[in-house]
Tab-separated table of C-alpha atoms in Angstrom:
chain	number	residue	atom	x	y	z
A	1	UNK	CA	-12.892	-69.489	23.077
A	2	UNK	CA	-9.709	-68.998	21.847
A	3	UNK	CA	-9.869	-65.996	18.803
A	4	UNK	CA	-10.609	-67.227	15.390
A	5	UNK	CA	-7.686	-65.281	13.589
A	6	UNK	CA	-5.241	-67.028	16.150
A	7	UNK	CA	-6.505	-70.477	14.969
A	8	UNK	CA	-5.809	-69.897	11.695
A	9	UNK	CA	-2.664	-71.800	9.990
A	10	UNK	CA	0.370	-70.467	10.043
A	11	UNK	CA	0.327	-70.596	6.139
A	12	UNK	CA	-2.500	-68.396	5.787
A	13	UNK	CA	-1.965	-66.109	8.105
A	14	UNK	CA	1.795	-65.428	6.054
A	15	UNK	CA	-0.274	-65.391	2.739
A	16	UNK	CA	-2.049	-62.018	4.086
A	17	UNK	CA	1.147	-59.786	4.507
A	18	UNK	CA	1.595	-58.823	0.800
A	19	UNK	CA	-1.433	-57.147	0.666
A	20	UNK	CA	-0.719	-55.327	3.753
A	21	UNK	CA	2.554	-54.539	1.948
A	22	UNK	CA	0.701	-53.542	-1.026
A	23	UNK	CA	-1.794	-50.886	1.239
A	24	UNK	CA	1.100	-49.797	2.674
A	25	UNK	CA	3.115	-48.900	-0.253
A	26	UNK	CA	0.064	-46.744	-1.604
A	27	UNK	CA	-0.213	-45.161	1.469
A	28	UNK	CA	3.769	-44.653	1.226
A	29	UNK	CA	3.401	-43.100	-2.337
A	30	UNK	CA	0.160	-40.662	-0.959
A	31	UNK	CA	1.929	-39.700	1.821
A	32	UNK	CA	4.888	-38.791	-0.174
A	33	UNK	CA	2.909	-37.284	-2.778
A	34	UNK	CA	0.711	-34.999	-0.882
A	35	UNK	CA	2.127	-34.749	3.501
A	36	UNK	CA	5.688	-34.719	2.622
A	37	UNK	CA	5.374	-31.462	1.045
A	38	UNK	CA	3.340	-29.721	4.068
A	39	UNK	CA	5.706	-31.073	6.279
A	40	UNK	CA	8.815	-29.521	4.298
A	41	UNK	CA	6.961	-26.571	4.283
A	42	UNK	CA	6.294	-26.395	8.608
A	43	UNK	CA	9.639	-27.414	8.440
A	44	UNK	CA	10.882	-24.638	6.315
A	45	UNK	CA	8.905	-22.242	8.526
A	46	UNK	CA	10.359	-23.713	11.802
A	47	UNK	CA	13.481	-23.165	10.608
A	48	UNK	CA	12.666	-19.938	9.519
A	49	UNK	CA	11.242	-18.944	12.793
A	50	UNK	CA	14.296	-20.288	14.837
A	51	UNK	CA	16.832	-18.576	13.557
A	52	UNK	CA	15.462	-15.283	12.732
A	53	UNK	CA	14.010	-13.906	15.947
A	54	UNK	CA	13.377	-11.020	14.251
A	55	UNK	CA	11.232	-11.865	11.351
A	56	UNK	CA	8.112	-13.138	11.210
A	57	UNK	CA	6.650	-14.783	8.773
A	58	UNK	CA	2.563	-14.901	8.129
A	59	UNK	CA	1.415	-16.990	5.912
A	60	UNK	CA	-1.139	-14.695	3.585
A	61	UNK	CA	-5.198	-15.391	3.573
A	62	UNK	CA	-5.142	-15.885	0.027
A	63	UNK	CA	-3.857	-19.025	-1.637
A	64	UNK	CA	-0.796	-18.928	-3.341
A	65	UNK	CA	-0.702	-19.714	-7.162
A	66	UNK	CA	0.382	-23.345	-7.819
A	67	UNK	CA	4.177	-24.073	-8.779
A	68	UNK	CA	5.123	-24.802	-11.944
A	69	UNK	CA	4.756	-28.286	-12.870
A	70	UNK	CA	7.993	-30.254	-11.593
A	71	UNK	CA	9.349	-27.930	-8.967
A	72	UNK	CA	10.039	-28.914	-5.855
A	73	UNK	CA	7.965	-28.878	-2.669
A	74	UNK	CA	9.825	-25.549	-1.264
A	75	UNK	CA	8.792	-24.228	-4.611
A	76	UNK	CA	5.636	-23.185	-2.629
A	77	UNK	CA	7.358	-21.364	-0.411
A	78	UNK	CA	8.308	-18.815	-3.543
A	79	UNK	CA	5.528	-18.793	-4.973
A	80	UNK	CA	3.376	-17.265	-2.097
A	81	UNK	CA	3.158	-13.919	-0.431
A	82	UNK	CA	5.397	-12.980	2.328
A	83	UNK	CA	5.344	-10.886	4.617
A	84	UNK	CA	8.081	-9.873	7.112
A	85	UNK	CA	7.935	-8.376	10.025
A	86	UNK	CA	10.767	-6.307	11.511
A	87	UNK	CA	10.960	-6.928	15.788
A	88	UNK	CA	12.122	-5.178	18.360
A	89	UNK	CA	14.625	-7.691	20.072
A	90	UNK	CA	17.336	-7.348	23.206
A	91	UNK	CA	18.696	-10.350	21.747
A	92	UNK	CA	19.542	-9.341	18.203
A	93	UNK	CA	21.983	-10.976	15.840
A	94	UNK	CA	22.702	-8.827	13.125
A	95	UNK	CA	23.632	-11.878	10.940
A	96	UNK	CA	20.546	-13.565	11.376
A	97	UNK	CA	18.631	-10.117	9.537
A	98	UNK	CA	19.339	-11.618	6.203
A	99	UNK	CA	20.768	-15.100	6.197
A	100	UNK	CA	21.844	-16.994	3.068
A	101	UNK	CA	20.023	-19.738	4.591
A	102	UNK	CA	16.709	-17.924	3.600
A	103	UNK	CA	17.947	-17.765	0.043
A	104	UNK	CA	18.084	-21.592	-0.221
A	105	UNK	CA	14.906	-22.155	1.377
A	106	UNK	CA	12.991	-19.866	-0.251
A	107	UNK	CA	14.327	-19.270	-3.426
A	108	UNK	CA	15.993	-16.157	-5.171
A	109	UNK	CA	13.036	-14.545	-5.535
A	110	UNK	CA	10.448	-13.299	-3.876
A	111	UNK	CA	7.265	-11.827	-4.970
A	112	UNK	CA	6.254	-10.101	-2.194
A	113	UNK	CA	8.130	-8.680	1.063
A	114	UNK	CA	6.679	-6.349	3.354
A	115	UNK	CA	8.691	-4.953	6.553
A	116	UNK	CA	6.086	-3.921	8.829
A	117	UNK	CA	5.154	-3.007	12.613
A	118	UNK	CA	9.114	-1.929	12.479
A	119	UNK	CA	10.743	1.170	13.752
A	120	UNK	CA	14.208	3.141	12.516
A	121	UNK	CA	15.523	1.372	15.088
A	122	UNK	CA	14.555	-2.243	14.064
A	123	UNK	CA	16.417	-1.285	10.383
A	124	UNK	CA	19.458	0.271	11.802
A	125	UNK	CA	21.184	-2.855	13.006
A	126	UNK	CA	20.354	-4.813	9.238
A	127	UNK	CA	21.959	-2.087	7.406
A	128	UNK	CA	25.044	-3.643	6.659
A	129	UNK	CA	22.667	-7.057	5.488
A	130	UNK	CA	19.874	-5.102	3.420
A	131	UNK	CA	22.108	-6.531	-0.092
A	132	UNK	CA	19.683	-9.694	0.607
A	133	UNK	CA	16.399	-8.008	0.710
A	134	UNK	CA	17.056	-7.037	-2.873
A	135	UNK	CA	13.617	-8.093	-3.678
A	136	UNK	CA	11.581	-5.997	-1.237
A	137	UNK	CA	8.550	-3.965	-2.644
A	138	UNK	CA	6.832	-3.199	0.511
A	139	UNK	CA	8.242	-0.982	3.338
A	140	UNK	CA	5.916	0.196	6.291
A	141	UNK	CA	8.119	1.573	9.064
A	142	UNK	CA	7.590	4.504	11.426
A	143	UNK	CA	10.514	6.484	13.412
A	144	UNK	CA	12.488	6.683	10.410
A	145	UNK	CA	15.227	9.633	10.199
A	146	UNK	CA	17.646	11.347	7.564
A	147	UNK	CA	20.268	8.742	8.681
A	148	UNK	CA	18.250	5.885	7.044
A	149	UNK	CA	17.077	7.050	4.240
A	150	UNK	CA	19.809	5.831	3.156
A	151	UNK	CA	19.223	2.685	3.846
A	152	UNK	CA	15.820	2.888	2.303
A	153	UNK	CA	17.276	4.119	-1.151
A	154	UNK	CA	19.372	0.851	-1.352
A	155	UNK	CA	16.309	-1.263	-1.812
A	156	UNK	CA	16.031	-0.970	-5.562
A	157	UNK	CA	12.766	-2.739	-6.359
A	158	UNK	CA	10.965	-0.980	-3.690
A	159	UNK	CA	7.520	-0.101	-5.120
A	160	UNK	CA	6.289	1.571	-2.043
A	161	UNK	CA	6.852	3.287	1.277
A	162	UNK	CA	4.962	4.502	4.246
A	163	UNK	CA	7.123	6.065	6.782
A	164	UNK	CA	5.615	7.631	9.265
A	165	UNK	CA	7.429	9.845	10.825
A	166	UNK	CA	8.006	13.535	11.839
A	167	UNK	CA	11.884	13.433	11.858
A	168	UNK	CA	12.417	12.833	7.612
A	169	UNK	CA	13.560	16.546	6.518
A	170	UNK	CA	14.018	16.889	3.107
A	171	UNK	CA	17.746	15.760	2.843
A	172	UNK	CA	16.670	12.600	3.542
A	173	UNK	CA	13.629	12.599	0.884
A	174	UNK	CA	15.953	13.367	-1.804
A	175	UNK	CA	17.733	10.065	-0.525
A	176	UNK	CA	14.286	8.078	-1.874
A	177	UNK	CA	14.853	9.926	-5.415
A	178	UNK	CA	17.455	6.976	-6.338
A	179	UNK	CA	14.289	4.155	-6.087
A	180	UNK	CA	13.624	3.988	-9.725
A	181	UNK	CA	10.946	1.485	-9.050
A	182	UNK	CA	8.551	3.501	-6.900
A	183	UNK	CA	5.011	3.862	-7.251
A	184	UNK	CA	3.445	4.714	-4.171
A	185	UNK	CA	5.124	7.194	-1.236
A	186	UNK	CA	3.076	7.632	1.948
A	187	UNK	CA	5.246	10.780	4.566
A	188	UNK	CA	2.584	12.104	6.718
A	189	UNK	CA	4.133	13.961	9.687
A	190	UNK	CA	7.223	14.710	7.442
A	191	UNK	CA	9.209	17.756	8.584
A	192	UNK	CA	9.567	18.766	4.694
A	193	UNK	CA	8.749	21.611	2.154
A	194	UNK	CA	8.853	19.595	-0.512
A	195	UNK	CA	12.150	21.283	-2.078
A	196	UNK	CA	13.598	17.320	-1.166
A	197	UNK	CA	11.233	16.333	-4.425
A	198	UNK	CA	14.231	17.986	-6.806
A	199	UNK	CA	15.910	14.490	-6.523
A	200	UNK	CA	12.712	13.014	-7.786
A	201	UNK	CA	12.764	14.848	-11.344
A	202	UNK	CA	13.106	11.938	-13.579
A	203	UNK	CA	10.794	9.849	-11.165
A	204	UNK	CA	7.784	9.417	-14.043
A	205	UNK	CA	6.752	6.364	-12.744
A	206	UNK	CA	5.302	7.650	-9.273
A	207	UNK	CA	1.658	7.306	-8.806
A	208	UNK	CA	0.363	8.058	-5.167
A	209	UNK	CA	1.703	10.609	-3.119
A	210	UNK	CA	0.848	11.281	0.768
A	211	UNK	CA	2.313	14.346	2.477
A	212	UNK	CA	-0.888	15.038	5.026
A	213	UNK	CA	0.375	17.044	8.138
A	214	UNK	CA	3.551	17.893	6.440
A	215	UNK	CA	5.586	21.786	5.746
A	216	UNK	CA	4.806	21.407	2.350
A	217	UNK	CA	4.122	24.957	1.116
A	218	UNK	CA	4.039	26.657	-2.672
A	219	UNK	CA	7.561	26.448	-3.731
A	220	UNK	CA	7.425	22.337	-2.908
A	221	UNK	CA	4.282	22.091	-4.352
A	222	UNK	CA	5.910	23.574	-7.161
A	223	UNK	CA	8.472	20.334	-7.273
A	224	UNK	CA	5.906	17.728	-6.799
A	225	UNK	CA	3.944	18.526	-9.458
A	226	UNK	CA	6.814	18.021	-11.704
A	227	UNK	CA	5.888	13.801	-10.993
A	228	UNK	CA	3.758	14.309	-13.968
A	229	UNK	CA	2.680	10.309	-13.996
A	230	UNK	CA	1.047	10.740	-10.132
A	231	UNK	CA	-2.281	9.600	-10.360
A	232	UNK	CA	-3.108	10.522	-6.443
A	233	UNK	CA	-2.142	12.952	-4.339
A	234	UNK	CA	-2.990	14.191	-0.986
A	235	UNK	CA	-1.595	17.272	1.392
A	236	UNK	CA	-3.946	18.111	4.016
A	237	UNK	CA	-2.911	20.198	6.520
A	238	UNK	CA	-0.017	21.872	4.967
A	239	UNK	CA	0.779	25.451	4.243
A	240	UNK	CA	-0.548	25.440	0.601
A	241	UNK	CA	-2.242	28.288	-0.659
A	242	UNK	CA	-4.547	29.120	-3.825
A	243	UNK	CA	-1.505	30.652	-5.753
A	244	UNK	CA	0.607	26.920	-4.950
A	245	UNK	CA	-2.401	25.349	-7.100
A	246	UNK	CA	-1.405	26.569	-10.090
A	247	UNK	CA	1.373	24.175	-10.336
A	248	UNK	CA	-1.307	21.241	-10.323
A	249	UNK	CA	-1.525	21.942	-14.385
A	250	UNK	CA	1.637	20.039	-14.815
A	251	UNK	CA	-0.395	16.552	-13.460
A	252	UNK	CA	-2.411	15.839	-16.327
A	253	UNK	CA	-3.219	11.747	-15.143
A	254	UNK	CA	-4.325	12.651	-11.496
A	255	UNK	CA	-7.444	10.979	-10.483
A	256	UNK	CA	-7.372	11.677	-6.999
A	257	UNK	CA	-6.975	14.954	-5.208
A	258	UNK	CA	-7.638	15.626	-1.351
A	259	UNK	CA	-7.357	19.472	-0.370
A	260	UNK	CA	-8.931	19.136	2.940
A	261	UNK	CA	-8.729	21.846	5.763
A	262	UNK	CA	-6.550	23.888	3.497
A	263	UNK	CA	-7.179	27.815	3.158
A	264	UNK	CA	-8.148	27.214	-0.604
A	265	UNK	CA	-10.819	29.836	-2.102
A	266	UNK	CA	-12.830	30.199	-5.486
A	267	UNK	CA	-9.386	31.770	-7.143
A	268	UNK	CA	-7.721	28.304	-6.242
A	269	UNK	CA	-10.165	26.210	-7.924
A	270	UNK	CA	-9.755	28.141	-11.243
A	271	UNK	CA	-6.407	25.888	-11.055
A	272	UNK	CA	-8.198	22.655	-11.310
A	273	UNK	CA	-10.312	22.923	-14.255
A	274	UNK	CA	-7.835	21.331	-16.282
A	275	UNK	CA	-7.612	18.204	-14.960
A	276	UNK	CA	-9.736	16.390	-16.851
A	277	UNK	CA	-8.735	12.800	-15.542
A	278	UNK	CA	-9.603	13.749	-12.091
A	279	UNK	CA	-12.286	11.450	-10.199
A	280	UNK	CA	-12.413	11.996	-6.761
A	281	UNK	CA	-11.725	15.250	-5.623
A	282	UNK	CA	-12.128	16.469	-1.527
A	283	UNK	CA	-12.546	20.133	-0.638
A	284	UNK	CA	-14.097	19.512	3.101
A	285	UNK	CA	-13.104	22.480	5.298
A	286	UNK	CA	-11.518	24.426	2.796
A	287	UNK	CA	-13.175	28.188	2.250
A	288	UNK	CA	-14.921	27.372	-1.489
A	289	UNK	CA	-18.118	28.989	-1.943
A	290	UNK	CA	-20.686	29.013	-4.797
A	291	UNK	CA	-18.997	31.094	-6.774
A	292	UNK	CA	-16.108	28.842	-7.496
A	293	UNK	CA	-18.290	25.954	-8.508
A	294	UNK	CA	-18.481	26.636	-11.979
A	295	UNK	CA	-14.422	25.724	-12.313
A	296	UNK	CA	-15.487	22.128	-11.532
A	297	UNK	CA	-18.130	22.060	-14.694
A	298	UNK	CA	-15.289	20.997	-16.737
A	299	UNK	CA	-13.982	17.894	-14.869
A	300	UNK	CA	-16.233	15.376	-16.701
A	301	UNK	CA	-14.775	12.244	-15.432
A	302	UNK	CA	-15.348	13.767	-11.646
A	303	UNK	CA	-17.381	10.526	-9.503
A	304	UNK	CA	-16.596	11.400	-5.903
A	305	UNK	CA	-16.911	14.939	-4.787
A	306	UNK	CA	-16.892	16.096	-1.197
A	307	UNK	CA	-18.272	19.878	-0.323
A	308	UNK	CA	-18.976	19.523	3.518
A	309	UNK	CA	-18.264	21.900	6.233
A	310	UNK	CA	-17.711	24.978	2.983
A	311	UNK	CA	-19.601	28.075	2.407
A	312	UNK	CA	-21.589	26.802	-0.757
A	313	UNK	CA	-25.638	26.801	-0.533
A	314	UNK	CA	-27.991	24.332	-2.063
A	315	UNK	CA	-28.921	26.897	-5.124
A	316	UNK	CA	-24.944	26.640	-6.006
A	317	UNK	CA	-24.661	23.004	-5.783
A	318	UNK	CA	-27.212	22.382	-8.277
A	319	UNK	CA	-24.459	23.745	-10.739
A	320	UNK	CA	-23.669	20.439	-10.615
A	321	UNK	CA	-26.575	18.745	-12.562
A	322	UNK	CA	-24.154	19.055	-15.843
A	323	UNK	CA	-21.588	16.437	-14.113
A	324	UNK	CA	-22.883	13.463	-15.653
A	325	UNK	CA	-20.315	10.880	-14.346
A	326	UNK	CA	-20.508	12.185	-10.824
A	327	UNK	CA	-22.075	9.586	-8.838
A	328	UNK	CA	-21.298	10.241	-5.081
A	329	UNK	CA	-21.652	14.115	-3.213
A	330	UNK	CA	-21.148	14.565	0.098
A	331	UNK	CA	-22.393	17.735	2.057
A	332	UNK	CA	-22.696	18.562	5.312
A	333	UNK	CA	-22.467	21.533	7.635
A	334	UNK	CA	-24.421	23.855	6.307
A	335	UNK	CA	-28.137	22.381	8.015
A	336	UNK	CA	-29.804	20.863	4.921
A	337	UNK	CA	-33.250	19.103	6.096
A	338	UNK	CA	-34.418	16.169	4.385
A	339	UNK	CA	-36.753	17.848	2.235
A	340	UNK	CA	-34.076	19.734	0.864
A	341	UNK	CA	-31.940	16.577	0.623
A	342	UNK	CA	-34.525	15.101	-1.319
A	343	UNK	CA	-34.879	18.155	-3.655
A	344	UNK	CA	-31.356	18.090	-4.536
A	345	UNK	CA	-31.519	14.105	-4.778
A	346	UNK	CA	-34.161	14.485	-7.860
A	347	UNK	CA	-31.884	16.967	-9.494
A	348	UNK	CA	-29.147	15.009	-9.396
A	349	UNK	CA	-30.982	11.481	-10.194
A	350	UNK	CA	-27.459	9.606	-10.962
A	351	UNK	CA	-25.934	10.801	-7.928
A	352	UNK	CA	-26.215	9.583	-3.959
A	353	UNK	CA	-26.169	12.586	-2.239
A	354	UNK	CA	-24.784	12.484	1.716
A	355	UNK	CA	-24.883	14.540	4.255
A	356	UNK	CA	-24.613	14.630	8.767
């Protein structure tokens, strides 16, 4: 039998089409309305991709905040989080570091940049092109020497860097001084004393400061703490002595100070009773013993304190019972059972007391 729709008169099968035209057109107007933009965006990223071998984008985990109403679909594009990595490539083409052609798909702003995975030797060829990444915030390179520091102190909205690397001296920290914007500075491995921090004297606004496994010794310490707005700062495993502490005065809004494996005794920690923002404080493998305890009575604020692998007992921890706020101890190396452990957990009732 021949098919029922094929039998049908010519007439009626015509008088169907406008509603196919009609589901069609809604389908147009959806499709414009909600694919069109995706597909810009792949596109965007394709074209992105192609002609910066070098960079690679990653689309972040979190989702972006919604464009303002009436942009345009690329819109999206500058309103999420960036992040660009710097590659290693044989085939490099120094224009292709910062195109214009980014600017126009992606705006002339960005929120967020990050250079990461990338060596000195990935940045050296951009230098010339680093005017476009006027809007980085976030560097994370490793390799890095004097020579491009230079380089690093053009990016003016730079909020922080981690540059790992043992070949920075301090001429070229003194070269990061000029980045009024920075807030965070992560140099383990540096080969510096910390005399580069002179260039960093009107520098209020830096916060966190990293210099494990560095030279730093008294003298620099002596520079550093003249960053009177750091809230955190860490130098383990540099040359820093009890008399270098007394510098640490000067940083009335640190929160956060890690001394650890540093020859510090009870006449350093005199030095630290005046910082009465300070929160987490490490002194594992340093040389404190019971007697310097009382110097930490007056740190009020004090939540995080770490005593393991020192020379203080059980009878001079329980000092401690007058640190109200201080909700996490950690001791170890001394061979405290768990009856012991428990003993000192019921004196300190507010506190979770650690120990391996």
């Amino acid at each position: 039998m021949a098919d029922t729709a094929t039998q049908l008169p010519k007439t009626k099968r015509r008088a169907r089409w406008p509603y196919f035209l009609a589901a069609a057109a809604v389908l147009a107007v959806i499709s414009i309305k909600w694919l069109v933009p995706i597909g810009m965006e792949q596109r965007a990223l394709a074209v992105i991709r192609a002609e910066c071998p070098r960079v690679g984008i990653q689309i972040p985990s979190t989702t972006p905040p919604a464009p303002p109403p009436g942009a345009s679909a690329l819109s999206l594009l500058t309103h999420s989080t960036w992040m660009l990595s710097a590659r290693k490539s044989t085939n490099l083409d120094a224009d292709y570091v910062g195109p214009d052609f980014l600017r126009e798909w992606t705006g002339h702003e960005f929120l967020r940049v990050r250079m990461i995975e990338g060596s000195a030797e990935d940045l050296r060829p951009a230098a010339d092109q680093l005017h476009w990444l006027q809007d980085v915030v976030d560097v994370d390179l490793f390799g890095l020497e004097d020579e491009d520091a230079a380089y690093i102190g053009q990016l003016p909205r730079v909020k922080s860097l981690n540059l790992r690397s043992p070949f920075i001296t301090d001429a070229g920290l003194s070269r990061f001084g000029e980045i009024t914007n920075l807030r965070r500075l992560i140099l383990p491995h540096a080969y510096i004393n910390g005399r580069g921090f002179k260039a960093f004297s009107s520098m209020e606004q830096l916060e966190e400061l990293d210099l494990t496994n560095t030279q730093l010794n008294d003298e620099g310490l002596g520079y550093v703490c003249k960053l009177n707005g750091l809230k955190s700062l860490q130098f383990v495993g540099t040359r820093v002595t009890d008399d270098g502490l007394v510098h640490l005065k000067n940083l009335p809004r640190l929160e956060s100070l890690m001394l650890l494996g540093l020859p510090i005794t009870d006449n350093g920690l005199k030095h630290l009773s005046d910082l009465k923002q300070l929160k987490t404080l490490s002194l594992l493998e340093t040389k404190v013993t019971d007697a310097g305890l009382p110097y930490l009575l007056t740190l009020d604020n004090l939540e995080d304190l770490d005593l393991s692998e020192t020379a203080v007992t059980l009878d001079g921890v329980r000092q401690l019972q007058v640190l109200h706020n201080l909700c996490r101890l950690r001791l170890g190396g001394f061979g405290m059972t768990n009856a012991q452990r428990d003993e000192l957990q019921q004196a300190l009732p507010g506190c979770e007391v650690t120990r391996y």
